XYZ file of C-alpha atoms in Angstrom:
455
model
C -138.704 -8.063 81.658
C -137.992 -4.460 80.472
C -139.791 -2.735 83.378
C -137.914 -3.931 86.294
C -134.619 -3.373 84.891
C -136.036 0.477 84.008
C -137.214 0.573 87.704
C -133.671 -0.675 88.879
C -131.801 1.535 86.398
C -133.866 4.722 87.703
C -132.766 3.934 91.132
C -129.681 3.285 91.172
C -128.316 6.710 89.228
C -126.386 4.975 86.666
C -123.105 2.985 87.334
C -122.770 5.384 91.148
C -122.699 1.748 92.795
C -121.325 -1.179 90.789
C -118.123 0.423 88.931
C -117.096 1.957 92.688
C -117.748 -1.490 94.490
C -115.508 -3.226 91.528
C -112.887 -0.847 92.525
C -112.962 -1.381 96.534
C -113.206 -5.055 95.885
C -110.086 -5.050 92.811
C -107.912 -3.278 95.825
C -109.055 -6.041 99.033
C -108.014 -8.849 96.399
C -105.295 -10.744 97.925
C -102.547 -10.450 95.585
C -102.958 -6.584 95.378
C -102.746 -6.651 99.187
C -99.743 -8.555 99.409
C -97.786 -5.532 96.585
C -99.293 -2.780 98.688
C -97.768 -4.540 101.980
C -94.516 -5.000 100.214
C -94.610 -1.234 99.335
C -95.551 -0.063 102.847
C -92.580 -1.908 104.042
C -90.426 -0.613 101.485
C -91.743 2.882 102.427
C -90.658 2.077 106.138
C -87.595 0.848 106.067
C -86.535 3.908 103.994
C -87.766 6.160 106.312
C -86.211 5.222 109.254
C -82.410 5.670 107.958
C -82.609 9.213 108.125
C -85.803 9.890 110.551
C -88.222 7.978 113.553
C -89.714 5.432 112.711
C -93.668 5.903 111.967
C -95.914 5.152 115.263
C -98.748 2.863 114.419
C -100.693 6.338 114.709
C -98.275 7.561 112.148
C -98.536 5.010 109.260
C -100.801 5.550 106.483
C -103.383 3.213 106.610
C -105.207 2.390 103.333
C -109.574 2.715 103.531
C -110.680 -0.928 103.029
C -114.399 -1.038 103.466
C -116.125 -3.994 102.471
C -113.696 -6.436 103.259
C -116.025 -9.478 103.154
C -117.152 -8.973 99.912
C -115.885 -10.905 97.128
C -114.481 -9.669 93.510
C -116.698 -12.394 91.722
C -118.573 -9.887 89.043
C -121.420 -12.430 89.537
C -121.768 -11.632 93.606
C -121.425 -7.908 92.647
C -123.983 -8.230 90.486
C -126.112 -9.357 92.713
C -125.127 -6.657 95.126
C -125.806 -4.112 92.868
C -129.246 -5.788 92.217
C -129.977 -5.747 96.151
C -128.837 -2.082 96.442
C -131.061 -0.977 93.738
C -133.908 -2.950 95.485
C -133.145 -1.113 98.516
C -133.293 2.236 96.891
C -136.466 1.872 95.440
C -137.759 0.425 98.613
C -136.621 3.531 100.575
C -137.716 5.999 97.709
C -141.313 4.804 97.543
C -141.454 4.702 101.512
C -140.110 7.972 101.639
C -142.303 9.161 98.867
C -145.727 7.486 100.472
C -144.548 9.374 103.740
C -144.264 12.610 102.489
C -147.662 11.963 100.638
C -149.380 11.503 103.742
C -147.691 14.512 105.471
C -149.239 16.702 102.357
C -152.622 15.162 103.203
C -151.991 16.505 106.604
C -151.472 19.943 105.381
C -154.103 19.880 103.376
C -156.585 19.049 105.839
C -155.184 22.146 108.248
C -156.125 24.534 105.022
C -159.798 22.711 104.736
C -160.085 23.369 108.262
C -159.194 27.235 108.311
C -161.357 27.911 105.213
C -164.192 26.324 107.101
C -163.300 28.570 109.882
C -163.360 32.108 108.018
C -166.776 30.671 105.860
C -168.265 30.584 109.168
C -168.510 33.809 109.443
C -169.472 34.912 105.702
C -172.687 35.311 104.412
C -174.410 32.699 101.578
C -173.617 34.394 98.790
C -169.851 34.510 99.791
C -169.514 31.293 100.412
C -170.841 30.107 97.125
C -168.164 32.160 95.452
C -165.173 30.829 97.963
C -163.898 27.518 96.696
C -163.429 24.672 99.449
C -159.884 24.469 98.687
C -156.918 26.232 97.231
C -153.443 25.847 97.563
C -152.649 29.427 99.001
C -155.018 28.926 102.170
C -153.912 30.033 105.603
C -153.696 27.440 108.763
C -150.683 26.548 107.863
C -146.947 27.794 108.245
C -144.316 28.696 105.449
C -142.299 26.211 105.746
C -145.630 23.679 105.507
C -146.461 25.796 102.122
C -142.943 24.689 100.636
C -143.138 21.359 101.696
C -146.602 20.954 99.697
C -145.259 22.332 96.448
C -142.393 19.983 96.783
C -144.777 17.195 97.274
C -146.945 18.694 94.388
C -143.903 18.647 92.041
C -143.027 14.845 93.165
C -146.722 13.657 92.107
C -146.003 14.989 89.004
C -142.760 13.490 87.977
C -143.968 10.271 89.489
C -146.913 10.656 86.949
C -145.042 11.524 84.002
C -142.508 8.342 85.156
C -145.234 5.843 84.761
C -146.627 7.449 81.293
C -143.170 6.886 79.800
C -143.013 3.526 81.758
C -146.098 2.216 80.076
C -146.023 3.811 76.669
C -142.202 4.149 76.268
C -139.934 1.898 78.985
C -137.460 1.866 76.450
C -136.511 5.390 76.380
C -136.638 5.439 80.330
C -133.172 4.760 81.195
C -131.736 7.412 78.347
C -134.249 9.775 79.939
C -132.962 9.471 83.334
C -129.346 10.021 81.967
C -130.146 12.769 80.399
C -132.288 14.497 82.559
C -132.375 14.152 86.139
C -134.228 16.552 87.228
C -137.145 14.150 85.910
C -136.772 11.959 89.484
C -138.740 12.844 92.262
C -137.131 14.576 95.084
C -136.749 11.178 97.486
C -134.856 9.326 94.754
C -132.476 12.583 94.068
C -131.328 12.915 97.896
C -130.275 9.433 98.712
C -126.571 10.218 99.058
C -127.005 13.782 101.326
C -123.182 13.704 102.443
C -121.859 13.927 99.052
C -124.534 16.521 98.496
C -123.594 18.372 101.200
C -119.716 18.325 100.128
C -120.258 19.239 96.368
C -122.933 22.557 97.478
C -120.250 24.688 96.765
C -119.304 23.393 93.345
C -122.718 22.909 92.620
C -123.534 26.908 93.285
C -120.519 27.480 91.562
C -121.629 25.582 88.275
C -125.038 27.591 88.610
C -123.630 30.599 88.714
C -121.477 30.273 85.915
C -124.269 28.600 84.041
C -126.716 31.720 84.181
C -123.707 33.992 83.108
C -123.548 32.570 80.093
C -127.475 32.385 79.547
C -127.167 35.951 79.791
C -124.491 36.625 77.218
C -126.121 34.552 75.090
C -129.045 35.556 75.281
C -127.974 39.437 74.751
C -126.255 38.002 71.510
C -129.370 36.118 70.250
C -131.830 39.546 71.242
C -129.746 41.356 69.210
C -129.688 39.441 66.315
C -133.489 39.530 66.424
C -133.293 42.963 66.555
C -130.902 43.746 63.747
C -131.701 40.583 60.877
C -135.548 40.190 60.042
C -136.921 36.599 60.056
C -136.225 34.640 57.274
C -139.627 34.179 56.305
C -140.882 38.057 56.847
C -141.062 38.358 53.139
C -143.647 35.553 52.778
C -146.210 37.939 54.114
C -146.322 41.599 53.082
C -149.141 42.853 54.903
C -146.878 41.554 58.471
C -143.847 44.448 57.888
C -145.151 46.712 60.156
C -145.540 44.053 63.720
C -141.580 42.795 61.971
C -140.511 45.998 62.878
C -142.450 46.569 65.984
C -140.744 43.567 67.410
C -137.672 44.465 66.194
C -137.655 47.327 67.848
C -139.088 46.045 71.090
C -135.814 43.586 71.074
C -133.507 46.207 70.080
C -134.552 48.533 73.412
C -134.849 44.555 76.035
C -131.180 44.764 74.567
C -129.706 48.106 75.095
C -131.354 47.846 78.995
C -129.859 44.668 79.183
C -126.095 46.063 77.920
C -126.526 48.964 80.539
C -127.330 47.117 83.506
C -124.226 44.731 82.695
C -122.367 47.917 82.105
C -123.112 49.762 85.018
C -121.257 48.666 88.823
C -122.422 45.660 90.210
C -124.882 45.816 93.355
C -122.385 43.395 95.279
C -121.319 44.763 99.045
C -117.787 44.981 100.302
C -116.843 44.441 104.098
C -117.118 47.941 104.698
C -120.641 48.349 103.104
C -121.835 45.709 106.179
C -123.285 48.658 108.429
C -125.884 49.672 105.767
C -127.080 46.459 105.092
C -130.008 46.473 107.641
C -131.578 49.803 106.457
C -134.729 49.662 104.186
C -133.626 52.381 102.368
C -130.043 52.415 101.629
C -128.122 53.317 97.932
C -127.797 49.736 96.981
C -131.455 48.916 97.578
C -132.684 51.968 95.923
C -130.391 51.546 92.774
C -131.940 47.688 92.218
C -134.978 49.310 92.385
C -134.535 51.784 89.933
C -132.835 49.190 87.558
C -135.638 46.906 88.265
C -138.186 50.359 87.518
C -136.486 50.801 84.165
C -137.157 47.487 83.061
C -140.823 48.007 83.750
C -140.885 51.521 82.055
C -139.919 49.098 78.779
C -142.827 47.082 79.480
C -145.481 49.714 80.903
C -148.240 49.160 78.202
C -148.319 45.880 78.807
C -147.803 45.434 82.550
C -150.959 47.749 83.066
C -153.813 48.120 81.136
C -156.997 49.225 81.612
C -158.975 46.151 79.903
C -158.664 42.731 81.346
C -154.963 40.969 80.353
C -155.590 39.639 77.461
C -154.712 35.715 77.219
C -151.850 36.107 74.352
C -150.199 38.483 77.211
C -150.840 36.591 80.071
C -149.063 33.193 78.299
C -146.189 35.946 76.840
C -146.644 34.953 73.496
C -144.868 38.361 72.871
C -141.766 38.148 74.474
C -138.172 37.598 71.854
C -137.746 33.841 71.539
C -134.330 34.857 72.242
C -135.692 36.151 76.190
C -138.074 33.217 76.689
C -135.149 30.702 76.001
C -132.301 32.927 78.100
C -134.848 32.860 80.942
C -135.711 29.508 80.463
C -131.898 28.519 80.796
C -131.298 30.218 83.792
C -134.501 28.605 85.582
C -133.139 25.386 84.756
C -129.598 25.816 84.977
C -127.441 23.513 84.715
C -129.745 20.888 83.240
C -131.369 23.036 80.714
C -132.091 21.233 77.104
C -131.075 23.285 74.091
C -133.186 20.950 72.073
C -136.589 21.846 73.143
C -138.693 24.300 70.951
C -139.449 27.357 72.414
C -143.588 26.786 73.247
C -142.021 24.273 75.458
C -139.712 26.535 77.598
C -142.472 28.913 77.585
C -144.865 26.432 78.890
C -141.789 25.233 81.870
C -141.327 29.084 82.233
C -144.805 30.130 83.286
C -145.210 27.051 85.614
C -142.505 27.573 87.148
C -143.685 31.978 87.349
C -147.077 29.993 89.173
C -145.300 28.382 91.526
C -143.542 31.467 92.503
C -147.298 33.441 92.163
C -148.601 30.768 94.362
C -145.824 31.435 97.076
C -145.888 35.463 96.927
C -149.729 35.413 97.486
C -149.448 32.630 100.249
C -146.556 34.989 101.912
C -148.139 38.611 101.692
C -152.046 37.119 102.696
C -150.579 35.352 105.335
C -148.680 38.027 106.887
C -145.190 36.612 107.167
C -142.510 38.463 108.078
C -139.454 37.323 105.833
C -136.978 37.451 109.112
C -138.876 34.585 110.340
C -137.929 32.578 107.350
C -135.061 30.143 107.551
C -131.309 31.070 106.175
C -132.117 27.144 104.093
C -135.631 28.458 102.848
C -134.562 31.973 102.308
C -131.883 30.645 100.060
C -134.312 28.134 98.025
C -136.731 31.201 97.854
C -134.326 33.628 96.045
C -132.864 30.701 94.082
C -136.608 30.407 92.804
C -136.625 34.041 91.643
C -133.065 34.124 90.825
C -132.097 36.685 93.234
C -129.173 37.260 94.382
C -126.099 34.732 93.722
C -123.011 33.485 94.444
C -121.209 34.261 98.324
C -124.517 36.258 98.890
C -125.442 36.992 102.497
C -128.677 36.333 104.128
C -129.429 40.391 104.315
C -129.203 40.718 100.763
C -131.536 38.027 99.737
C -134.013 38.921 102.361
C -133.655 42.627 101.033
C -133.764 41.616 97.485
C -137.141 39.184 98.401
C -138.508 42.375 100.144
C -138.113 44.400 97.667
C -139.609 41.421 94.958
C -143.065 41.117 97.039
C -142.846 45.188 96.904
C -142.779 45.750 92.893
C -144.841 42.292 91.690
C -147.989 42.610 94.807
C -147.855 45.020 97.098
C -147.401 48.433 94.698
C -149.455 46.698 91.826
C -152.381 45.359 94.492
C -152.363 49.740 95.433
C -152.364 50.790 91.621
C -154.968 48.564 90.721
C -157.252 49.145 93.798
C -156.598 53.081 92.938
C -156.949 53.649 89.381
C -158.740 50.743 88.137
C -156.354 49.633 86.380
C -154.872 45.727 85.180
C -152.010 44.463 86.222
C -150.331 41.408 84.240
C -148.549 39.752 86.709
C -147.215 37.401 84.247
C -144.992 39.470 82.575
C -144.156 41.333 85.628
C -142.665 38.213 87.578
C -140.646 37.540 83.898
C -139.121 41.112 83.690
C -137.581 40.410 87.187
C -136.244 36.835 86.897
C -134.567 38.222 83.661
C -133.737 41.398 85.802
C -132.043 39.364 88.467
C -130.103 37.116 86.293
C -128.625 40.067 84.393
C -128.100 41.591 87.911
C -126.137 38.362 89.163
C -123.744 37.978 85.858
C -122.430 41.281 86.586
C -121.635 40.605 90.407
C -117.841 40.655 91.231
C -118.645 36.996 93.257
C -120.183 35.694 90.645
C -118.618 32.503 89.208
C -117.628 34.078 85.380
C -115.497 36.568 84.895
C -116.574 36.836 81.156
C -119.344 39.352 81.447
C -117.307 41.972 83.708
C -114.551 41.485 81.391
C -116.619 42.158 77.951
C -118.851 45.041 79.803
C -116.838 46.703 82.864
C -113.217 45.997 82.038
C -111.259 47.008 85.403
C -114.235 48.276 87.611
């Protein structure tokens, strides 16, 4: 009997549905009826001695949905059963649908790479797989609805693992986190979505400020106090201090881009906002250059990447985890260790690989990309921020595709050299979260305060 209340639990987001239906059905209850028509009356005779009396129009009416249904607890129990039923019903319908739709897609990439190994010879077709998730055929939008889908499967997968080895833990896990439900169980209620956007980009915002500060005060504890257990092994002193140092100079970048004016646009910066090559552009990509001058022997090389770069085993626990926070922002769990967050962190840096290849091989031209998809797009890279317009993101995308696959793709084809685009896609997202703390629209005031006073 455990798994069907898990299932019904899962659904129905908590107490969302019975503790509000109580409450509509506590205020239709006869006697409660009868004090607020007493009061009404009251309200109207009072009135009238010194103004009009109210029109019908006039009168405040009380919202009484839901008359027929009855305060037993009983009957709303069962009602709450029966909506929960109904959401799951409509969740797994919704979640077969889009299923098939991805099959759809899929078959429109299986059908283009048939199309270009047409015209290849044998020995390129045996090295061209039969399918990969960044084939043409199909349009952008198409591309993001697959990697949703993708991301659904495997919630819905790691939902039936804890359903059959752990139901008990379910429930908490739902409360706790989420994030864990699959898309169509998370957008059930799109009005009240759609009226709590802005406090919800307002709560991100603030959110990644502090992962920043944080994270700034963390790095430069690393970089001041050796570990605790650096005196275990002598012979390790000299990659201590190598690290060390490495933190102390992520940290004193990270201070000077907080401490230098924000990239944010006024009304009267609006005319320069369609040129390729204004000041503001050119500034974020300096800022973005000097994080990459930090991180040049390791972004090229001229042997293969090895794997301890590509997985960033090197990077300050104290920058993994910062990162990590702002990625998952709000929702982020301080309790997991940090091989974790890496592992979220680089999955998430593939999803976003997978989408820059799909965009630049495919041609697309980022003004033909939705204002809704633009947004989700920079949110994905955290570009931009708060009360952002669409020109900025689409210029801070631009120039995104520029430094992580178009300039290393010309480098690499050039002078032979390796490009770890790993570590490359990291240095920006933590770029672009420092660059969105220090925004005057962004949602804290506590880093402009600590690092640019009055500007």
């Amino acid at each position: 009997m455990k798994l069907p209340w898990t299932i019904l639990f899962i659904v129905s987001q908590g107490s969302q549905i019975f503790l509000p239906a109580m409450a509509r059905n506590t205020i239709t209850s006869p006697s409660v009826k009868a004090q607020m028509a007493v009061i009404s009356t009251s309200s109207v005779d009072v009135s009238s001695s010194s103004t009009a009396p109210l029109t019908p129009t006039q009168s405040p009416q009380l919202s009484t949905p839901n008359e027929s249904k009855s305060n037993n607890p009983i009957t709303q129990l069962f009602g709450y059963v029966r909506d929960s039923c109904v959401r799951l019903k409509d969740g797994t319908c919704q979640l077969y649908t889009d299923h098939k739709k991805c099959n759809v897609i899929r078959s429109k990439q299986r059908a283009h790479i048939k199309i270009q190994m047409s015209s290849m010879t044998e020995e390129q077709r045996k090295k061209t797989k039969k399918y990969y998730p960044t084939a043409g055929g199909i349009s952008y939008e198409e591309f993001v609805f697959l990697q949703n889908g993708r991301e659904d499967r495997s919630k819905l997968a790691n939902i039936a693992f804890m359903m059959a080895f752990a139901p008990n833990f379910v429930p908490y896990a739902f409360m706790f986190f989420p994030e864990m439900l699959p898309s169509p169980f998370t957008n059930m209620s799109n009005s009240s979505q759609q009226n709590g956007i802005s406090a919800k980009l307002d709560l991100l915002s603030r959110e990644r400020c502090h992962a920043v500060i944080s994270s700034l005060i963390d790095l430069e504890r690393e970089a001041r106090i050796a570990p605790a257990l650096s005196n275990v092994n002598p012979f390790g002193k000299g990659k201590i201090r190598k690290n060390m140092e490495r933190a102390d100079s992520i940290g004193a970048i990270g201070a000077a881009l907080l401490s230098a004016p924000s990239n944010s646009l006024s009304t009267s910066d609006s005319a320069i906002i369609t040129s390729p090559s204004n000041e503001i552009l050119n500034r974020s990509k300096q800022e973005a250059s000097m994080v990459f001058d930090v991180l040049k022997d390791k972004l090229y090389t001229k042997q293969a990447t090895e794997k301890n770069e590509q997985s960033l085993a090197f990077i300050p626990k104290s920058i993994m985890r910062g990162v990590g926070k702002a990625i998952d922002a709000p929702s982020f769990n301080n309790f997991l260790p940090t091989f974790l967050v890496r592992g979220r962190v680089l999955n998430h840096i593939k999803k976003i690989s997978d989408a820059d290849q799909f965009i630049i091989e495919q041609g697309i031209d980022t003004t033909t990309i939705s204002d809704q998809l633009l947004a989700d797009a920079c949110e994905n890279r955290l570009i931009g921020g708060l009360r952002r317009t669409n020109e900025e993101l689409r210029e801070g995308l631009d120039c995104w595709l520029d430094m992580v696959v178009k300039k290393p793709e010309k480098i690499a084809r050039d002078k032979g050299m390796h490009f770890n685009a790993n570590l490359a896609r990291f240095a920006l997202l933590g770029y672009h979260a420092v660059d969105a703390a220090r925004d005057s629209r962004a949602s804290s005031y506590l880093p402009r305060i600590l690092f640019q006073g009055k500007q």
